[in-house]
mmCIF file of C-alpha atoms in Angstrom:
data_model
loop_
_atom_site.group_PDB
_atom_site.id
_atom_site.type_symbol
_atom_site.label_atom_id
_atom_site.label_comp_id
_atom_site.label_asym_id
_atom_site.label_seq_id
_atom_site.Cartn_x
_atom_site.Cartn_y
_atom_site.Cartn_z
ATOM 1 C CA MET A 1 -8.323 21.373 -34.525
ATOM 2 C CA ALA A 2 -6.899 20.406 -31.112
ATOM 3 C CA ASP A 3 -5.624 23.143 -29.568
ATOM 4 C CA SER A 4 -2.170 24.013 -29.780
ATOM 5 C CA ARG A 5 -1.865 25.471 -26.526
ATOM 6 C CA PHE A 6 -2.741 22.753 -24.441
ATOM 7 C CA GLN A 7 0.222 20.281 -23.738
ATOM 8 C CA GLU A 8 -0.051 16.695 -22.822
ATOM 9 C CA PRO A 9 1.874 16.254 -20.044
ATOM 10 C CA MET A 10 4.864 12.792 -19.850
ATOM 11 C CA GLN A 11 5.658 10.613 -16.799
ATOM 12 C CA ASN A 12 8.479 11.689 -16.190
ATOM 13 C CA HIS A 13 8.257 10.953 -12.317
ATOM 14 C CA GLU A 14 10.975 8.223 -12.068
ATOM 15 C CA GLY A 15 13.254 10.500 -13.123
ATOM 16 C CA ARG A 16 13.285 12.040 -9.386
ATOM 17 C CA GLN A 17 16.307 13.799 -8.317
ATOM 18 C CA SER A 18 17.397 12.472 -5.057
ATOM 19 C CA SER A 19 19.513 13.931 -2.683
ATOM 20 C CA ASN A 20 22.678 14.318 -2.823
ATOM 21 C CA GLY A 21 23.817 16.336 0.763
ATOM 22 C CA SER A 22 21.388 18.950 2.350
ATOM 23 C CA ASP A 23 19.520 20.562 -0.230
ATOM 24 C CA PRO A 24 17.233 17.404 -1.566
ATOM 25 C CA LEU A 25 14.718 19.123 -4.786
ATOM 26 C CA ILE A 26 11.351 20.118 -3.351
ATOM 27 C CA THR A 27 8.715 19.318 -5.868
ATOM 28 C CA VAL A 28 5.628 22.652 -5.496
ATOM 29 C CA VAL A 29 2.732 21.903 -8.071
ATOM 30 C CA LEU A 30 -0.064 24.391 -8.516
ATOM 31 C CA PRO A 31 -3.906 23.117 -10.035
ATOM 32 C CA ILE A 32 -5.128 26.686 -11.263
ATOM 33 C CA TYR A 33 -8.677 27.335 -12.789
ATOM 34 C CA ASN A 34 -9.480 30.226 -12.954
ATOM 35 C CA VAL A 35 -7.466 32.794 -10.275
ATOM 36 C CA ALA A 36 -6.246 35.816 -11.854
ATOM 37 C CA LYS A 37 -7.287 38.072 -9.490
ATOM 38 C CA TRP A 38 -5.033 36.199 -6.707
ATOM 39 C CA LEU A 39 -2.253 33.915 -8.592
ATOM 40 C CA ASP A 40 0.654 36.985 -8.535
ATOM 41 C CA THR A 41 0.621 36.056 -4.414
ATOM 42 C CA CYS A 42 0.046 32.678 -4.722
ATOM 43 C CA ILE A 43 3.452 32.536 -7.161
ATOM 44 C CA GLN A 44 5.491 34.744 -5.524
ATOM 45 C CA SER A 45 5.044 33.090 -1.980
ATOM 46 C CA ILE A 46 6.882 30.338 -3.658
ATOM 47 C CA VAL A 47 9.001 32.054 -5.844
ATOM 48 C CA LYS A 48 10.489 33.476 -2.860
ATOM 49 C CA GLN A 49 11.261 31.449 -0.718
ATOM 50 C CA THR A 50 14.331 31.089 1.168
ATOM 51 C CA TYR A 51 14.771 27.930 0.284
ATOM 52 C CA ARG A 52 15.804 27.174 -3.168
ATOM 53 C CA ASN A 53 16.147 24.253 -4.852
ATOM 54 C CA LEU A 54 12.191 24.179 -5.976
ATOM 55 C CA GLN A 55 10.833 22.692 -9.206
ATOM 56 C CA ILE A 56 7.291 25.122 -9.652
ATOM 57 C CA ILE A 57 4.688 22.784 -11.554
ATOM 58 C CA LEU A 58 2.038 25.141 -12.383
ATOM 59 C CA VAL A 59 -0.790 23.333 -13.416
ATOM 60 C CA ASP A 60 -3.379 25.793 -16.272
ATOM 61 C CA ASP A 61 -6.245 23.473 -15.948
ATOM 62 C CA GLY A 62 -8.129 25.197 -18.727
ATOM 63 C CA SER A 63 -8.656 28.855 -17.100
ATOM 64 C CA THR A 64 -10.784 30.782 -19.173
ATOM 65 C CA ASP A 65 -9.726 34.185 -17.500
ATOM 66 C CA GLU A 66 -5.479 35.632 -17.341
ATOM 67 C CA SER A 67 -3.981 32.629 -15.527
ATOM 68 C CA PRO A 68 -2.599 31.123 -18.399
ATOM 69 C CA THR A 69 -1.180 34.378 -19.466
ATOM 70 C CA ILE A 70 0.475 35.376 -15.815
ATOM 71 C CA CYS A 71 1.920 31.360 -16.034
ATOM 72 C CA GLU A 72 4.177 31.976 -18.525
ATOM 73 C CA HIS A 73 4.902 35.012 -16.935
ATOM 74 C CA TRP A 74 6.106 34.002 -14.336
ATOM 75 C CA ALA A 75 8.089 31.092 -16.038
ATOM 76 C CA ALA A 76 9.864 33.529 -18.317
ATOM 77 C CA LYS A 77 11.092 34.870 -15.455
ATOM 78 C CA ASP A 78 11.709 32.231 -13.212
ATOM 79 C CA SER A 79 13.658 28.771 -15.032
ATOM 80 C CA ARG A 80 11.856 26.652 -12.253
ATOM 81 C CA ILE A 81 9.089 27.165 -13.393
ATOM 82 C CA ASN A 82 7.713 24.601 -15.850
ATOM 83 C CA VAL A 83 3.838 24.802 -16.922
ATOM 84 C CA VAL A 84 1.609 22.860 -18.219
ATOM 85 C CA HIS A 85 -2.027 23.902 -19.772
ATOM 86 C CA GLN A 86 -4.952 21.256 -20.469
ATOM 87 C CA ARG A 87 -7.929 21.177 -21.238
ATOM 88 C CA ASN A 88 -10.137 21.621 -17.716
ATOM 89 C CA ALA A 89 -10.997 18.340 -15.996
ATOM 90 C CA GLY A 90 -10.756 19.965 -12.647
ATOM 91 C CA LEU A 91 -8.614 19.798 -9.181
ATOM 92 C CA SER A 92 -8.430 16.302 -8.859
ATOM 93 C CA ALA A 93 -6.546 16.152 -12.278
ATOM 94 C CA ALA A 94 -4.639 18.997 -12.082
ATOM 95 C CA ARG A 95 -2.754 18.249 -9.353
ATOM 96 C CA ASN A 96 -2.660 14.708 -10.689
ATOM 97 C CA THR A 97 0.010 16.190 -13.689
ATOM 98 C CA GLY A 98 1.751 17.204 -11.489
ATOM 99 C CA LEU A 99 2.557 14.540 -9.376
ATOM 100 C CA ARG A 100 3.880 13.102 -13.357
ATOM 101 C CA LEU A 101 4.988 15.715 -13.715
ATOM 102 C CA ARG A 102 7.107 15.555 -10.141
ATOM 103 C CA LYS A 103 11.223 15.342 -9.669
ATOM 104 C CA GLY A 104 11.665 16.341 -6.619
ATOM 105 C CA GLU A 105 12.334 13.935 -3.939
ATOM 106 C CA TYR A 106 9.658 15.750 -1.033
ATOM 107 C CA ILE A 107 6.627 17.052 -2.891
ATOM 108 C CA CYS A 108 3.539 19.779 -1.491
ATOM 109 C CA PHE A 109 0.740 21.148 -2.988
ATOM 110 C CA VAL A 110 -0.370 24.811 -3.014
ATOM 111 C CA ASP A 111 -3.487 25.967 -3.911
ATOM 112 C CA SER A 112 -3.561 28.514 -6.610
ATOM 113 C CA ASP A 113 -5.839 31.587 -4.608
ATOM 114 C CA ASP A 114 -3.429 30.727 -0.969
ATOM 115 C CA TYR A 115 -0.566 31.027 -0.488
ATOM 116 C CA VAL A 116 2.738 30.553 2.255
ATOM 117 C CA GLU A 117 4.841 32.027 4.394
ATOM 118 C CA HIS A 118 8.253 32.891 2.760
ATOM 119 C CA ASP A 119 10.010 29.794 5.070
ATOM 120 C CA TYR A 120 7.163 26.989 4.189
ATOM 121 C CA VAL A 121 9.420 24.836 2.726
ATOM 122 C CA LYS A 122 12.860 25.167 4.589
ATOM 123 C CA ARG A 123 10.583 25.039 8.318
ATOM 124 C CA MET A 124 8.982 21.972 6.591
ATOM 125 C CA LEU A 125 12.342 20.565 5.471
ATOM 126 C CA ASP A 126 14.255 20.740 8.201
ATOM 127 C CA THR A 127 11.112 18.905 10.377
ATOM 128 C CA ALA A 128 10.758 16.334 7.896
ATOM 129 C CA HIS A 129 15.109 15.719 8.529
ATOM 130 C CA ALA A 130 15.122 16.160 11.745
ATOM 131 C CA GLU A 131 12.449 13.800 12.847
ATOM 132 C CA GLN A 132 13.294 11.151 10.044
ATOM 133 C CA ALA A 133 9.084 11.606 8.909
ATOM 134 C CA ASP A 134 7.692 10.329 5.501
ATOM 135 C CA MET A 135 4.699 13.492 5.867
ATOM 136 C CA VAL A 136 4.900 16.848 7.667
ATOM 137 C CA ILE A 137 1.787 18.965 8.534
ATOM 138 C CA CYS A 138 1.620 22.917 9.263
ATOM 139 C CA ASN A 139 -0.809 24.659 11.188
ATOM 140 C CA VAL A 140 -3.238 26.741 8.902
ATOM 141 C CA ARG A 141 -4.067 30.652 8.913
ATOM 142 C CA LYS A 142 -8.137 30.604 7.738
ATOM 143 C CA GLU A 143 -8.600 33.879 6.286
ATOM 144 C CA ASP A 144 -10.770 36.497 4.528
ATOM 145 C CA GLU A 145 -10.007 37.630 0.866
ATOM 146 C CA ASN A 146 -8.861 41.009 2.995
ATOM 147 C CA GLY A 147 -6.502 39.174 5.138
ATOM 148 C CA ALA A 148 -8.233 38.919 8.076
ATOM 149 C CA ALA A 149 -8.319 36.244 10.429
ATOM 150 C CA LEU A 150 -11.754 33.929 10.402
ATOM 151 C CA ALA A 151 -13.272 32.531 13.199
ATOM 152 C CA GLU A 152 -11.270 29.522 12.775
ATOM 153 C CA GLU A 153 -8.093 30.687 12.288
ATOM 154 C CA ALA A 154 -5.028 28.725 13.524
ATOM 155 C CA ASP A 155 -6.182 25.110 15.576
ATOM 156 C CA PRO A 156 -5.793 25.342 18.635
ATOM 157 C CA SER A 157 -5.319 21.731 19.665
ATOM 158 C CA PHE A 158 -2.981 21.158 16.514
ATOM 159 C CA GLU A 159 0.269 20.529 18.298
ATOM 160 C CA THR A 160 4.074 19.424 17.792
ATOM 161 C CA LYS A 161 4.240 16.157 17.955
ATOM 162 C CA THR A 162 5.386 13.029 15.575
ATOM 163 C CA LEU A 163 3.946 10.327 15.198
ATOM 164 C CA THR A 164 3.946 6.855 14.346
ATOM 165 C CA SER A 165 1.526 5.753 11.014
ATOM 166 C CA ARG A 166 -1.379 4.309 13.280
ATOM 167 C CA GLN A 167 -0.820 6.759 16.139
ATOM 168 C CA TYR A 168 -1.540 9.260 13.283
ATOM 169 C CA MET A 169 -4.507 8.100 11.738
ATOM 170 C CA ILE A 170 -6.193 8.142 15.376
ATOM 171 C CA TYR A 171 -5.163 11.584 16.184
ATOM 172 C CA ALA A 172 -6.175 12.202 12.334
ATOM 173 C CA MET A 173 -9.432 11.231 12.725
ATOM 174 C CA GLN A 174 -10.240 12.795 16.102
ATOM 175 C CA SER A 175 -8.905 16.549 15.400
ATOM 176 C CA SER A 176 -10.056 18.548 11.977
ATOM 177 C CA TRP A 177 -10.348 19.193 8.490
ATOM 178 C CA LYS A 178 -6.559 20.903 8.208
ATOM 179 C CA HIS A 179 -5.880 17.573 8.746
ATOM 180 C CA ILE A 180 -6.869 15.648 6.048
ATOM 181 C CA VAL A 181 -6.904 18.683 3.026
ATOM 182 C CA ALA A 182 -3.748 18.146 0.936
ATOM 183 C CA TRP A 183 -2.067 21.449 0.978
ATOM 184 C CA ASN A 184 -0.651 22.239 4.029
ATOM 185 C CA LYS A 185 1.910 19.271 4.254
ATOM 186 C CA LEU A 186 4.565 17.694 3.028
ATOM 187 C CA TYR A 187 5.708 14.308 1.102
ATOM 188 C CA ARG A 188 8.242 12.444 0.618
ATOM 189 C CA SER A 189 7.670 12.024 -2.744
ATOM 190 C CA GLU A 190 7.718 7.951 -2.837
ATOM 191 C CA ILE A 191 4.461 7.889 -0.746
ATOM 192 C CA TRP A 192 2.696 9.081 -3.508
ATOM 193 C CA ASP A 193 3.828 6.245 -6.268
ATOM 194 C CA ASN A 194 0.505 4.483 -7.908
ATOM 195 C CA LEU A 195 -1.342 6.866 -6.148
ATOM 196 C CA THR A 196 -3.688 9.590 -7.457
ATOM 197 C CA TYR A 197 -6.631 11.567 -6.713
ATOM 198 C CA PRO A 198 -10.009 11.035 -8.177
ATOM 199 C CA VAL A 199 -10.624 12.381 -11.583
ATOM 200 C CA GLY A 200 -14.328 14.473 -11.089
ATOM 201 C CA LYS A 201 -14.863 14.410 -7.768
ATOM 202 C CA ILE A 202 -14.976 16.890 -4.950
ATOM 203 C CA HIS A 203 -13.909 16.359 -1.233
ATOM 204 C CA GLU A 204 -10.626 14.402 -3.620
ATOM 205 C CA ASP A 205 -8.418 14.491 -0.384
ATOM 206 C CA GLU A 206 -11.044 12.127 1.937
ATOM 207 C CA PHE A 207 -10.361 9.650 -0.404
ATOM 208 C CA VAL A 208 -6.530 9.455 -0.681
ATOM 209 C CA PHE A 209 -5.678 10.373 3.157
ATOM 210 C CA ALA A 210 -5.858 6.918 4.852
ATOM 211 C CA GLN A 211 -3.693 5.627 1.505
ATOM 212 C CA LEU A 212 -1.418 8.268 1.958
ATOM 213 C CA VAL A 213 -1.320 8.055 6.147
ATOM 214 C CA VAL A 214 -0.208 3.852 5.900
ATOM 215 C CA ARG A 215 3.070 4.683 3.622
ATOM 216 C CA CYS A 216 4.508 6.532 5.964
ATOM 217 C CA HIS A 217 6.224 5.538 8.411
ATOM 218 C CA ARG A 218 6.428 9.196 10.950
ATOM 219 C CA VAL A 219 4.330 11.824 10.596
ATOM 220 C CA ALA A 220 5.509 15.042 11.941
ATOM 221 C CA CYS A 221 2.830 17.763 13.223
ATOM 222 C CA ILE A 222 4.010 21.393 13.576
ATOM 223 C CA ASP A 223 1.671 24.271 15.392
ATOM 224 C CA ASP A 224 3.352 26.930 13.402
ATOM 225 C CA VAL A 225 1.393 28.672 11.038
ATOM 226 C CA LEU A 226 2.651 28.638 7.790
ATOM 227 C CA TYR A 227 0.278 28.178 5.275
ATOM 228 C CA HIS A 228 -2.731 30.945 4.818
ATOM 229 C CA TYR A 229 -5.961 29.193 3.703
ATOM 230 C CA VAL A 230 -8.056 32.129 2.092
ATOM 231 C CA GLN A 231 -11.783 31.645 2.029
ATOM 232 C CA HIS A 232 -12.860 33.286 -1.517
ATOM 233 C CA ASP A 233 -16.631 33.562 -1.893
ATOM 234 C CA GLY A 234 -17.180 32.012 -4.613
ATOM 235 C CA SER A 235 -14.648 28.608 -3.501
ATOM 236 C CA ILE A 236 -15.832 25.404 -3.388
ATOM 237 C CA MET A 237 -15.951 25.746 0.352
ATOM 238 C CA ASN A 238 -18.538 28.097 0.096
ATOM 239 C CA GLU A 239 -21.172 26.491 -2.373
ATOM 240 C CA ASN A 240 -24.477 25.561 -1.618
ATOM 241 C CA TYR A 241 -24.039 21.908 -0.996
ATOM 242 C CA SER A 242 -25.185 19.679 -3.709
ATOM 243 C CA ILE A 243 -25.938 16.304 -4.637
ATOM 244 C CA ARG A 244 -22.311 16.963 -5.678
ATOM 245 C CA ASN A 245 -21.212 17.168 -2.128
ATOM 246 C CA LEU A 246 -21.805 13.047 -1.906
ATOM 247 C CA ASP A 247 -18.208 12.202 -2.926
ATOM 248 C CA LYS A 248 -17.699 12.349 0.815
ATOM 249 C CA ILE A 249 -19.974 10.436 1.969
ATOM 250 C CA GLU A 250 -18.523 7.530 -1.033
ATOM 251 C CA ALA A 251 -15.302 8.443 -0.217
ATOM 252 C CA LEU A 252 -15.913 7.762 4.105
ATOM 253 C CA CYS A 253 -17.561 4.098 2.599
ATOM 254 C CA GLN A 254 -14.232 4.214 0.813
ATOM 255 C CA ARG A 255 -11.789 5.050 4.297
ATOM 256 C CA LEU A 256 -13.844 2.337 6.313
ATOM 257 C CA LEU A 257 -13.566 -0.372 4.025
ATOM 258 C CA PHE A 258 -9.862 0.564 3.556
ATOM 259 C CA LEU A 259 -9.401 1.331 7.639
ATOM 260 C CA ASP A 260 -10.880 -2.228 8.143
ATOM 261 C CA GLU A 261 -8.543 -4.333 5.366
ATOM 262 C CA ASN A 262 -5.745 -2.733 6.876
ATOM 263 C CA GLY A 263 -6.456 -4.021 10.507
ATOM 264 C CA PHE A 264 -7.489 -0.170 12.194
ATOM 265 C CA ASN A 265 -10.267 -1.094 14.160
ATOM 266 C CA GLU A 266 -9.681 2.140 16.683
ATOM 267 C CA CYS A 267 -10.640 4.381 13.362
ATOM 268 C CA LEU A 268 -13.837 2.571 12.609
ATOM 269 C CA LEU A 269 -16.516 3.605 14.698
ATOM 270 C CA ASN A 270 -14.694 7.667 13.544
ATOM 271 C CA THR A 271 -14.714 6.945 10.835
ATOM 272 C CA PHE A 272 -18.605 5.598 10.369
ATOM 273 C CA ASN A 273 -19.786 8.268 13.453
ATOM 274 C CA GLY A 274 -18.647 10.753 9.682
ATOM 275 C CA ILE A 275 -20.312 8.833 7.241
ATOM 276 C CA ILE A 276 -23.575 9.458 9.676
ATOM 277 C CA ALA A 277 -22.943 13.376 10.023
ATOM 278 C CA ASP A 278 -22.839 13.482 5.974
ATOM 279 C CA PHE A 279 -25.913 11.067 6.073
ATOM 280 C CA MET A 280 -28.038 14.095 8.550
ATOM 281 C CA ARG A 281 -26.258 16.873 6.329
ATOM 282 C CA ALA A 282 -28.085 14.964 2.761
ATOM 283 C CA GLU A 283 -31.285 14.652 4.031
ATOM 284 C CA ASN A 284 -31.922 18.487 5.887
ATOM 285 C CA ASN A 285 -30.524 19.870 2.438
ATOM 286 C CA LEU A 286 -31.701 16.701 -0.338
ATOM 287 C CA ARG A 287 -34.732 16.656 0.373
ATOM 288 C CA SER A 288 -36.492 18.125 -2.867
ATOM 289 C CA ASP A 289 -33.763 16.479 -5.398
ATOM 290 C CA MET A 290 -35.122 13.111 -6.690
ATOM 291 C CA GLN A 291 -30.935 12.790 -8.810
ATOM 292 C CA ALA A 292 -29.826 13.357 -5.097
ATOM 293 C CA GLN A 293 -32.388 10.845 -3.695
ATOM 294 C CA GLN A 294 -31.473 7.763 -5.747
ATOM 295 C CA ARG A 295 -27.454 7.820 -5.555
ATOM 296 C CA LEU A 296 -28.032 8.690 -0.836
ATOM 297 C CA HIS A 297 -30.325 5.829 -1.356
ATOM 298 C CA SER A 298 -27.526 3.327 -2.776
ATOM 299 C CA LEU A 299 -25.057 5.190 -1.034
ATOM 300 C CA SER A 300 -26.716 4.427 2.177
ATOM 301 C CA SER A 301 -27.170 1.006 0.923
ATOM 302 C CA GLN A 302 -23.331 0.296 0.806
ATOM 303 C CA ALA A 303 -23.482 1.615 4.536
ATOM 304 C CA GLN A 304 -25.313 0.042 5.655
ATOM 305 C CA ALA A 305 -23.511 -3.348 4.631
ATOM 306 C CA LEU A 306 -20.514 -2.053 5.478
ATOM 307 C CA SER A 307 -21.991 -1.120 9.146
ATOM 308 C CA PRO A 308 -21.362 -4.597 10.793
ATOM 309 C CA ILE A 309 -17.734 -3.657 10.683
ATOM 310 C CA CYS A 310 -17.996 -0.782 13.268
ATOM 311 C CA PHE A 311 -18.319 -3.772 15.654
ATOM 312 C CA LYS A 312 -14.904 -4.447 15.760
ATOM 313 C CA SER A 313 -14.238 -0.672 17.319
ATOM 314 C CA PRO A 314 -14.504 -0.472 21.034
ATOM 315 C CA MET A 315 -18.100 1.812 21.726
ATOM 316 C CA SER A 316 -20.981 2.844 24.489
ATOM 317 C CA TRP A 317 -23.759 1.126 24.456
ATOM 318 C CA PHE A 318 -25.148 4.391 22.691
ATOM 319 C CA GLU A 319 -23.168 3.865 20.068
ATOM 320 C CA LYS A 320 -23.705 0.522 19.396
ATOM 321 C CA THR A 321 -27.577 0.863 19.114
ATOM 322 C CA LYS A 322 -27.032 3.468 16.181
ATOM 323 C CA VAL A 323 -24.295 1.018 14.697
ATOM 324 C CA LEU A 324 -27.742 -1.640 15.194
ATOM 325 C CA PHE A 325 -30.018 0.986 13.389
ATOM 326 C CA CYS A 326 -28.152 0.943 10.940
ATOM 327 C CA LEU A 327 -27.930 -2.356 9.815
ATOM 328 C CA ILE A 328 -31.749 -3.158 11.039
ATOM 329 C CA PHE A 329 -33.002 -0.576 8.417
ATOM 330 C CA SER A 330 -30.282 1.459 7.308
ATOM 331 C CA PRO A 331 -28.080 5.060 7.599
ATOM 332 C CA LEU A 332 -30.019 6.916 5.785
ATOM 333 C CA SER A 333 -33.317 6.386 8.140
ATOM 334 C CA TYR A 334 -31.308 7.002 10.880
ATOM 335 C CA ALA A 335 -30.386 10.178 9.575
ATOM 336 C CA ILE A 336 -34.182 10.726 8.840
ATOM 337 C CA PHE A 337 -35.216 9.761 11.945
ATOM 338 C CA SER A 338 -32.604 11.709 14.076
ATOM 339 C CA ASN A 339 -33.005 15.484 12.043
ATOM 340 C CA ARG A 340 -36.859 14.299 12.445
ATOM 341 C CA LEU A 341 -36.069 14.360 16.328
ATOM 342 C CA HIS A 342 -33.870 17.419 16.666
ATOM 343 C CA HIS A 343 -36.226 19.651 14.267
ATOM 344 C CA LEU A 344 -39.581 18.512 17.431
ATOM 345 C CA ILE A 345 -37.442 18.352 20.184
ATOM 346 C CA LYS A 346 -36.109 22.061 19.332
ATOM 347 C CA LYS A 347 -39.473 22.943 18.978
ATOM 348 C CA ILE A 348 -41.147 22.200 21.831
ATOM 349 C CA LYS A 349 -37.877 23.821 23.117
ATOM 350 C CA SER A 350 -38.982 26.912 21.241
ATOM 351 C CA GLN A 351 -43.435 26.332 22.391
ATOM 352 C CA LEU A 352 -41.176 25.853 26.387
ATOM 353 C CA GLN A 353 -39.367 29.218 26.415
ATOM 354 C CA PHE A 354 -41.739 31.118 24.177
ATOM 355 C CA SER A 355 -45.091 29.861 27.524
ATOM 356 C CA TRP A 356 -42.203 30.222 30.180
ATOM 357 C CA ILE A 357 -41.326 34.491 29.224
ATOM 358 C CA ARG A 358 -45.230 34.387 29.029
#
């Protein structure tokens, strides 16, 4: 018998509410899975926003702890909250449920073990209006479970600026991961039409980033730290590198092809370099995993077939040599060669240093 706790979400976004004034409806989506310890803090930071016209969607992705009860408790106290309980299908599926149920003119995602400043929505919306931006990005404070800032507290290169779609694509590719992730952003809802996250993948943000940017006319960045990214011991970011992390290479290969098809030649080489960097990391960490090696070779063949695209980008002779190596041999072969060379140089330096000390 089906568990009555699980609800099949309806597709409601066609009933999206447009702005009749200065207070458009904003949809806030919280994907939730076994975060009972931190969930109250996150929901409270949303409920207490100075901007009040919110649709708050709590998507319980089959949690087995007290998270579902906490969700229902908050929904009973605040009529702006909608709770959906669904069978566990992962972060992408939970976000996709929120996308299907959205009614707001704008939408944002908040990870349920993070929290935001009390004026997060208002500051982001004010910027969207002032700059006529389809997407607004704020700076992030990375902290531990006790609220202590980690080394990457706030990106010093994060600047307040408004850019065209093309300008932002180039800027984001040269900047930090904070430009790629789903959270710390306010989106005009319509840019998500007919676009979803890939179910069953991690690094899901990497798969949709370029498509989102292309749909924007203007993108605004503000250097105010309005989002608190809390690093937990059990989070995906702290997991050991595994075959699942190869999803990122798949995503970057798809992005490389998409950028080429849409004429973003300035971003091709940077994306390819990201692919190579991930091959090097994977080769270092997954040498003894035969299943991972099979997938690595398959992804390497895909990347090798795409490598000629990179010659459309301006590049140095060194970069041309690297791309040519990958085209003739393979990106995985380049990663193996580079890792072995790096290890050899490190060993020689260590021996020279030891000899000098003696």
